[in-house]
mmCIF file with all atom_site columns, C-alpha atoms and ligand atoms in Angstrom:
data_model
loop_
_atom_site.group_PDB
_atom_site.id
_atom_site.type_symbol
_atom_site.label_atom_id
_atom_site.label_alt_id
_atom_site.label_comp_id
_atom_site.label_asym_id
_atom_site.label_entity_id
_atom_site.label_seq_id
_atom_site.pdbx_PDB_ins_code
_atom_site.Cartn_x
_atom_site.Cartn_y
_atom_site.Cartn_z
_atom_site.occupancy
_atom_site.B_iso_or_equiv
_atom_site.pdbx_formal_charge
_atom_site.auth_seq_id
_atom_site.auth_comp_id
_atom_site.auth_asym_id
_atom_site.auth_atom_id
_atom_site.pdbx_PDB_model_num
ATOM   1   C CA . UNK J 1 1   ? -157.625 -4.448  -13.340 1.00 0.00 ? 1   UNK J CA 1
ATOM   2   C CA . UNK J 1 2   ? -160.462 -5.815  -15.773 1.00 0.00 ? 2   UNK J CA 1
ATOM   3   C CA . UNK J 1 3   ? -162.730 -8.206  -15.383 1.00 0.00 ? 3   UNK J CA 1
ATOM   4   C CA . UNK J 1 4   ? -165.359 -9.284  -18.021 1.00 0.00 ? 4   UNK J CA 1
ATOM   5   C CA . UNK J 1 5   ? -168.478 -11.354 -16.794 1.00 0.00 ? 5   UNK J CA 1
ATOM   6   C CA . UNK J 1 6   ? -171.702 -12.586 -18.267 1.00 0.00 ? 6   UNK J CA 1
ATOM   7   C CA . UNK J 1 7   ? -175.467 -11.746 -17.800 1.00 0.00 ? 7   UNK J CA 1
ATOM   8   C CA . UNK J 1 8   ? -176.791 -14.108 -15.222 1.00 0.00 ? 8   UNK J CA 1
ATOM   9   C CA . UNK J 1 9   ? -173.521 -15.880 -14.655 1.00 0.00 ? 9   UNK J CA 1
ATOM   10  C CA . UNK J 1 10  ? -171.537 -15.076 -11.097 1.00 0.00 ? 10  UNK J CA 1
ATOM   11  C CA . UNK J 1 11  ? -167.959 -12.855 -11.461 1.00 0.00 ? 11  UNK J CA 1
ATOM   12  C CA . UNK J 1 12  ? -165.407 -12.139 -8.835  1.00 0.00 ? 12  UNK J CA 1
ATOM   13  C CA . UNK J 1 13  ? -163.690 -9.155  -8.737  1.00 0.00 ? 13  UNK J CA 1
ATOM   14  C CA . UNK J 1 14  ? -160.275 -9.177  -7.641  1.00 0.00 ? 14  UNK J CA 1
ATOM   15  C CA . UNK J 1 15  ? -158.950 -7.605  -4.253  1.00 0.00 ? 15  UNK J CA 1
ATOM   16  C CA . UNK J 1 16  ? -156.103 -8.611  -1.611  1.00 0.00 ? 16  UNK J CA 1
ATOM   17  C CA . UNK J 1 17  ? -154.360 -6.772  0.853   1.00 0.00 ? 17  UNK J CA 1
ATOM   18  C CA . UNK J 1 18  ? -151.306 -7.607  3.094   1.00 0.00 ? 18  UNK J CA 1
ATOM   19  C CA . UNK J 1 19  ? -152.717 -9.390  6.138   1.00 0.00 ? 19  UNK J CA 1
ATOM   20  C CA . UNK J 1 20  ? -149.390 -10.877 7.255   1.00 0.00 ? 20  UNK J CA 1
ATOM   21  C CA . UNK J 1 21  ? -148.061 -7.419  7.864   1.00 0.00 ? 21  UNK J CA 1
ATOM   22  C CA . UNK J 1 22  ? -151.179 -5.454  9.762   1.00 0.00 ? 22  UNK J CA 1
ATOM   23  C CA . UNK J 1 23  ? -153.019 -8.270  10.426  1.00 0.00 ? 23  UNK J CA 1
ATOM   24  C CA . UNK J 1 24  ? -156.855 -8.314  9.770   1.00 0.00 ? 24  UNK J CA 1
ATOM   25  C CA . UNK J 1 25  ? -158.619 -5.074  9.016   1.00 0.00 ? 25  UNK J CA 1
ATOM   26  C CA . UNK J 1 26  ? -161.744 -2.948  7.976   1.00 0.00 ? 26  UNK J CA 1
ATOM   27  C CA . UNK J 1 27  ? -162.407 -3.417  4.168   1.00 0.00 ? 27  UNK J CA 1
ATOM   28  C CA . UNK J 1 28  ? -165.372 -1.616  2.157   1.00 0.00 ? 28  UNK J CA 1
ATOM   29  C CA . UNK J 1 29  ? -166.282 -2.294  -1.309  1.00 0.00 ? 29  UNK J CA 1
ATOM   30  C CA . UNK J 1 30  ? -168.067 0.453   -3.268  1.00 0.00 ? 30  UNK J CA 1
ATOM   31  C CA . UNK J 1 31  ? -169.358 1.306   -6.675  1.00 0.00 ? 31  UNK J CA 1
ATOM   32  C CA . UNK J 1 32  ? -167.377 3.894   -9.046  1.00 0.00 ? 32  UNK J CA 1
ATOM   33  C CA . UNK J 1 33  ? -163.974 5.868   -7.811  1.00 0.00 ? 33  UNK J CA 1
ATOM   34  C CA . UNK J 1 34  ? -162.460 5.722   -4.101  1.00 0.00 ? 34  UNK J CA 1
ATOM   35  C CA . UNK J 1 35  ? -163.128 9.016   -2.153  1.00 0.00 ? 35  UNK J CA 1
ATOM   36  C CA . UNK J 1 36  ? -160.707 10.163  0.018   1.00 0.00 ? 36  UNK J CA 1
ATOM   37  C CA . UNK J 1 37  ? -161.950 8.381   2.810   1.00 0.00 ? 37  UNK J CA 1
ATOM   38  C CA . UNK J 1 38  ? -164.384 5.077   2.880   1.00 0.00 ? 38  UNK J CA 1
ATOM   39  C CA . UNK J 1 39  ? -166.076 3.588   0.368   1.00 0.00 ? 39  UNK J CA 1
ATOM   40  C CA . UNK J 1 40  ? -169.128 5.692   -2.039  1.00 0.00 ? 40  UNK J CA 1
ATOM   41  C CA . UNK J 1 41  ? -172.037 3.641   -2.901  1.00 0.00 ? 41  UNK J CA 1
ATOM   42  C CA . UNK J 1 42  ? -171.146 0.847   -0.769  1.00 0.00 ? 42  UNK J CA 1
ATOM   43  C CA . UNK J 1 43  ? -171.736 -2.542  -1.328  1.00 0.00 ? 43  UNK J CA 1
ATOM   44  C CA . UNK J 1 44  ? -170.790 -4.268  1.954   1.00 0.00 ? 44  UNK J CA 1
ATOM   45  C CA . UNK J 1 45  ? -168.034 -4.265  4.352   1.00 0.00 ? 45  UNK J CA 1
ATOM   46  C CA . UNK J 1 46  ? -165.865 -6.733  6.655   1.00 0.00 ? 46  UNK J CA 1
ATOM   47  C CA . UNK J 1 47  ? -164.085 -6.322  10.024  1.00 0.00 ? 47  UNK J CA 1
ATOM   48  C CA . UNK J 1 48  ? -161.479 -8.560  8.388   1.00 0.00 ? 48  UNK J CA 1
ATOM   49  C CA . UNK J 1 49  ? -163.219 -11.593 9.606   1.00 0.00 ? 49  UNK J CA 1
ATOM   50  C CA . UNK J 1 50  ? -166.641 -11.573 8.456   1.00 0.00 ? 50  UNK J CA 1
ATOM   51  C CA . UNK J 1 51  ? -168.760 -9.592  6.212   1.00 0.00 ? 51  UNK J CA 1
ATOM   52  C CA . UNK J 1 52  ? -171.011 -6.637  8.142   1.00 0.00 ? 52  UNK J CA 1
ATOM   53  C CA . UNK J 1 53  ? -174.039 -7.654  7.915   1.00 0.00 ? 53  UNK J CA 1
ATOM   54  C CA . UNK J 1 54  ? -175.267 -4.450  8.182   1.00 0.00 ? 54  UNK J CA 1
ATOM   55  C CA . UNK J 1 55  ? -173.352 -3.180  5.428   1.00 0.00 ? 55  UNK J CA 1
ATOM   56  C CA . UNK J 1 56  ? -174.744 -5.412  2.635   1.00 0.00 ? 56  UNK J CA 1
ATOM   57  C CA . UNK J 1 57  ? -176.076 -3.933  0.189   1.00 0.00 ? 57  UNK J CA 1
ATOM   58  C CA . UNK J 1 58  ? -178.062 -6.790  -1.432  1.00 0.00 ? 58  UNK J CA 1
ATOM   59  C CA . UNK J 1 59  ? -177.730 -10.753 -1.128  1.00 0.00 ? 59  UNK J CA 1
ATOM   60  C CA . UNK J 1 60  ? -176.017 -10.545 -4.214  1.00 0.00 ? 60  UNK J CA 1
ATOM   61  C CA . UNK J 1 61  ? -172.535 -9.034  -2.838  1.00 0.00 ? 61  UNK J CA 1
ATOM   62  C CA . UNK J 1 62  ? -170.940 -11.580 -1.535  1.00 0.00 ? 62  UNK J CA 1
ATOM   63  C CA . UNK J 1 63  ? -167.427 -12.514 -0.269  1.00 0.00 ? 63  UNK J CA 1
ATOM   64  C CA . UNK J 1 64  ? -166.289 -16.256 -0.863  1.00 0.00 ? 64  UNK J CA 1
ATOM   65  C CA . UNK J 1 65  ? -162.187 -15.769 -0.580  1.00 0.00 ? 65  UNK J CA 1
ATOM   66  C CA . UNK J 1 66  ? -160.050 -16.839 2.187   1.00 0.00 ? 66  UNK J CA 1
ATOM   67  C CA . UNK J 1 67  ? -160.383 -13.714 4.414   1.00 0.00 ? 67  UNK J CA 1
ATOM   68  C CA . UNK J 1 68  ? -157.959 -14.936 6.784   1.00 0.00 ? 68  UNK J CA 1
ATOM   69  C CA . UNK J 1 69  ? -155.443 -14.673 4.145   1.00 0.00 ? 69  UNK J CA 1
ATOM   70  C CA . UNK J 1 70  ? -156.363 -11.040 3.083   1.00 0.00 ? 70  UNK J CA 1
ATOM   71  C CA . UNK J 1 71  ? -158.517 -12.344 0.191   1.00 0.00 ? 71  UNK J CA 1
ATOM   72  C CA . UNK J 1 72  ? -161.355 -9.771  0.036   1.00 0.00 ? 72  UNK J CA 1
ATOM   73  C CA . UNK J 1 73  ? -162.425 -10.268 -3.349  1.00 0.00 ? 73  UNK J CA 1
ATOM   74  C CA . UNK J 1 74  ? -165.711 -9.410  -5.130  1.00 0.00 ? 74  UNK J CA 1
ATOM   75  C CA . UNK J 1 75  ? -167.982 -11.863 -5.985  1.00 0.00 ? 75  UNK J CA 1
ATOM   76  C CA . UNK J 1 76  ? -171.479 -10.590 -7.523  1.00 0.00 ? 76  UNK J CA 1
ATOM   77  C CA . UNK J 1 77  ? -174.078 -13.232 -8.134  1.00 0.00 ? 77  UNK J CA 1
ATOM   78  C CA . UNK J 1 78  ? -176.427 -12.906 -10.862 1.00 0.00 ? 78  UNK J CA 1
ATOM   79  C CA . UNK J 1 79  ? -174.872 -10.349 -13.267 1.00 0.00 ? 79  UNK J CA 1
ATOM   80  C CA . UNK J 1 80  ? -177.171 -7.506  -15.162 1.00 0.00 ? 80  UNK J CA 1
ATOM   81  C CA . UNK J 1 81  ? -175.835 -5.139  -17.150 1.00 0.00 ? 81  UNK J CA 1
ATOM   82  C CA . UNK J 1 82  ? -176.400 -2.497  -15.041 1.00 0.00 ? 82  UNK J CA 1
ATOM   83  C CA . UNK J 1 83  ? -173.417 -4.224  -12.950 1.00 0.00 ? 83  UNK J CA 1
ATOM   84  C CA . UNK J 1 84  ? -171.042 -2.768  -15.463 1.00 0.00 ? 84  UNK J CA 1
ATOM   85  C CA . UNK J 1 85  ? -168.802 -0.241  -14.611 1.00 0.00 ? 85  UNK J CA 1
ATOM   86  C CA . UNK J 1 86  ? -165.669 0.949   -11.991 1.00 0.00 ? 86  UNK J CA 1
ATOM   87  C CA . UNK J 1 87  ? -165.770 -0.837  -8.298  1.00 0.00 ? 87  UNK J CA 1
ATOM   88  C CA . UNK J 1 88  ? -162.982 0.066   -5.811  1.00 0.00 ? 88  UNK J CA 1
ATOM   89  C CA . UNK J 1 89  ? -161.944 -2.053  -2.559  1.00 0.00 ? 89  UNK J CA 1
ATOM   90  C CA . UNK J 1 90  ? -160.398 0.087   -0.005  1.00 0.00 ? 90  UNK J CA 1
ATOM   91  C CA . UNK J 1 91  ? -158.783 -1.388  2.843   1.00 0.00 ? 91  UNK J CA 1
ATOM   92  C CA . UNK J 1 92  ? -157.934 0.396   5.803   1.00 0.00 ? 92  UNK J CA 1
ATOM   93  C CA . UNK J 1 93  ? -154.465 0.036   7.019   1.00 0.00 ? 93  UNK J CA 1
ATOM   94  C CA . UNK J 1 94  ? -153.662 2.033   10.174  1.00 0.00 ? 94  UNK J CA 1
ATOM   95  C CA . UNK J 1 95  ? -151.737 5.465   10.062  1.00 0.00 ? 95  UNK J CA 1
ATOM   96  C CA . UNK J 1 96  ? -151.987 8.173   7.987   1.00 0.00 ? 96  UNK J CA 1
ATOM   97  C CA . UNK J 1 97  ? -152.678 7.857   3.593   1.00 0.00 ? 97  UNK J CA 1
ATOM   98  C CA . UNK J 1 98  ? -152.186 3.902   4.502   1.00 0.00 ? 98  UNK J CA 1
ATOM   99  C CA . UNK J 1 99  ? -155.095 2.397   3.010   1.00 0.00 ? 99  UNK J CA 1
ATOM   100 C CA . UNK J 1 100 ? -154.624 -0.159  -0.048  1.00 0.00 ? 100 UNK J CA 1
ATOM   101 C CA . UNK J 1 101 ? -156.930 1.077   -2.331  1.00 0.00 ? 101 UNK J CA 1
ATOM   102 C CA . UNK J 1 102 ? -157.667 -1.343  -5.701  1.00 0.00 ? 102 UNK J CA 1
ATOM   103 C CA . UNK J 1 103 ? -159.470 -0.365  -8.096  1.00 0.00 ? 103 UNK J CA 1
ATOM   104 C CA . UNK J 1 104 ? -161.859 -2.532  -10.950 1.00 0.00 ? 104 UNK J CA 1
ATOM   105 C CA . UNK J 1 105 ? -163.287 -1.873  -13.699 1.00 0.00 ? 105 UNK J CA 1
ATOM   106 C CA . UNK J 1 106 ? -166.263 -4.652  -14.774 1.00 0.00 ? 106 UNK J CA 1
ATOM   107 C CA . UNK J 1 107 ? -167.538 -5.500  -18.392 1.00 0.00 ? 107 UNK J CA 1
ATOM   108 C CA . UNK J 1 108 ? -170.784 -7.354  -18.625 1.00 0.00 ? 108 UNK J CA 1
ATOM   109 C CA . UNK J 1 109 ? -171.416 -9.619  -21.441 1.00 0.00 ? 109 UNK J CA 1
ATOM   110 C CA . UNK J 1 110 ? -175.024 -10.387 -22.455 1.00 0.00 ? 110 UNK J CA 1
ATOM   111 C CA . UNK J 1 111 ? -174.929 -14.181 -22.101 1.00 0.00 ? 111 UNK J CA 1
ATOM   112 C CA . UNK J 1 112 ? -176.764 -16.512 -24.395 1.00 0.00 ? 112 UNK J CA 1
ATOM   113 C CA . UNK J 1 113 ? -180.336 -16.707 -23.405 1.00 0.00 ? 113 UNK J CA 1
ATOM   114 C CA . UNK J 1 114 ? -181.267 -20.445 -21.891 1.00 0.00 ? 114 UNK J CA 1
ATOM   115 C CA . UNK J 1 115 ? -184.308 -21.760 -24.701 1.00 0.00 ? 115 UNK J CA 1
ATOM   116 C CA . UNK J 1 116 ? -186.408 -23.918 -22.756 1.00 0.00 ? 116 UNK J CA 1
HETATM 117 C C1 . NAG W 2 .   ? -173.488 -18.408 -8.443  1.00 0.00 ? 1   NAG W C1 1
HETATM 118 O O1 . NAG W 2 .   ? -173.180 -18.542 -7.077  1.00 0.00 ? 1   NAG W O1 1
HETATM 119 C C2 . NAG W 2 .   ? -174.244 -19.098 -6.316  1.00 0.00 ? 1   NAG W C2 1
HETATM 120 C C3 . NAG W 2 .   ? -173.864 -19.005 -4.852  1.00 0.00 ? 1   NAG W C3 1
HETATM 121 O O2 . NAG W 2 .   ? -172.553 -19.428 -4.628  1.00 0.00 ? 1   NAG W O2 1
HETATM 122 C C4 . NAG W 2 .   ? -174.471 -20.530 -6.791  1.00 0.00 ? 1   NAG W C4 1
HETATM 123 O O3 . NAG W 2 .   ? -175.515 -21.109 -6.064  1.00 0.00 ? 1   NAG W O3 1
HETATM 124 C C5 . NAG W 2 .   ? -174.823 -20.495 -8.278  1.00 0.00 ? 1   NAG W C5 1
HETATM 125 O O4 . NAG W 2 .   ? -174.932 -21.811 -8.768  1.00 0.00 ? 1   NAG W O4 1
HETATM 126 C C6 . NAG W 2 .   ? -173.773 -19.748 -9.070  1.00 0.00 ? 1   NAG W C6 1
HETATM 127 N N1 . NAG W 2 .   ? -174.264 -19.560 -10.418 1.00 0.00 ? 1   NAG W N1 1
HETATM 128 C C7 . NAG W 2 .   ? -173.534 -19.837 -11.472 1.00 0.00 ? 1   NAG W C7 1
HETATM 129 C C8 . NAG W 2 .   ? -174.169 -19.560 -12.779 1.00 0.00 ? 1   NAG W C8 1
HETATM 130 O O5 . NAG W 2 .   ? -172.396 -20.293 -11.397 1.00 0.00 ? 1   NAG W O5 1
#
């Protein structure tokens, strides 16, 4: 999917997988294409309930969606342009070639300045 966003402004990027059927699991966000396995330049993680802390990579990666229902979107505060570009969301579903792997690609705007 596509998502556009604007300099400074917050953007979500999409990502959901089926809870109902495998209940809550391991998700990793990183930057450019999946890998066979995990995430590559990875943002953060969740166990399905909360986010690894240890996993963040910055304050700005953050997820806000209902993680109980399998919503693991994106949400990136404080867009740059350097922010542009492919993101994949892997999530791992038990046995083997399983995982739900979504994949977005993110367009960043320069907003309009604030003139103070
Ligand atoms: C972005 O999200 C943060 C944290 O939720 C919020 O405090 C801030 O007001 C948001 N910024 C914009 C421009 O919506």
């Amino acid at each position: 999917s596509l998502v556009v966003g604007q300099t400074g402004q917050n953007v979500t990027l999409p990502c959901k997988y089926d809870i109902k059927t495998n209940g809550a699991v391991y998700v990793c966000w990183g930057r450019g294409e999946l890998p066979n396995r995990k995430c590559n330049n990875q943002l953060l993680s969740t166990d399905g309930h909360k986010v690894l802390e240890e996993t963040r990579a910055s304050s700005r990666y953050q997820l806000l969606g209902r993680l109980d229902e399998g919503d693991v979107s994106l949400t990136i505060l404080k867009l740059t342009e350097e922010d542009a570009g492919r993101y994949g969301c892997r999530a791992e579903i038990p046995g083997w070639f399983n995982d739900e792997k979504h994949h977005v690609d993110l367009t960043v705007e320069r907003g309009e300045k604030l003139l103070r």
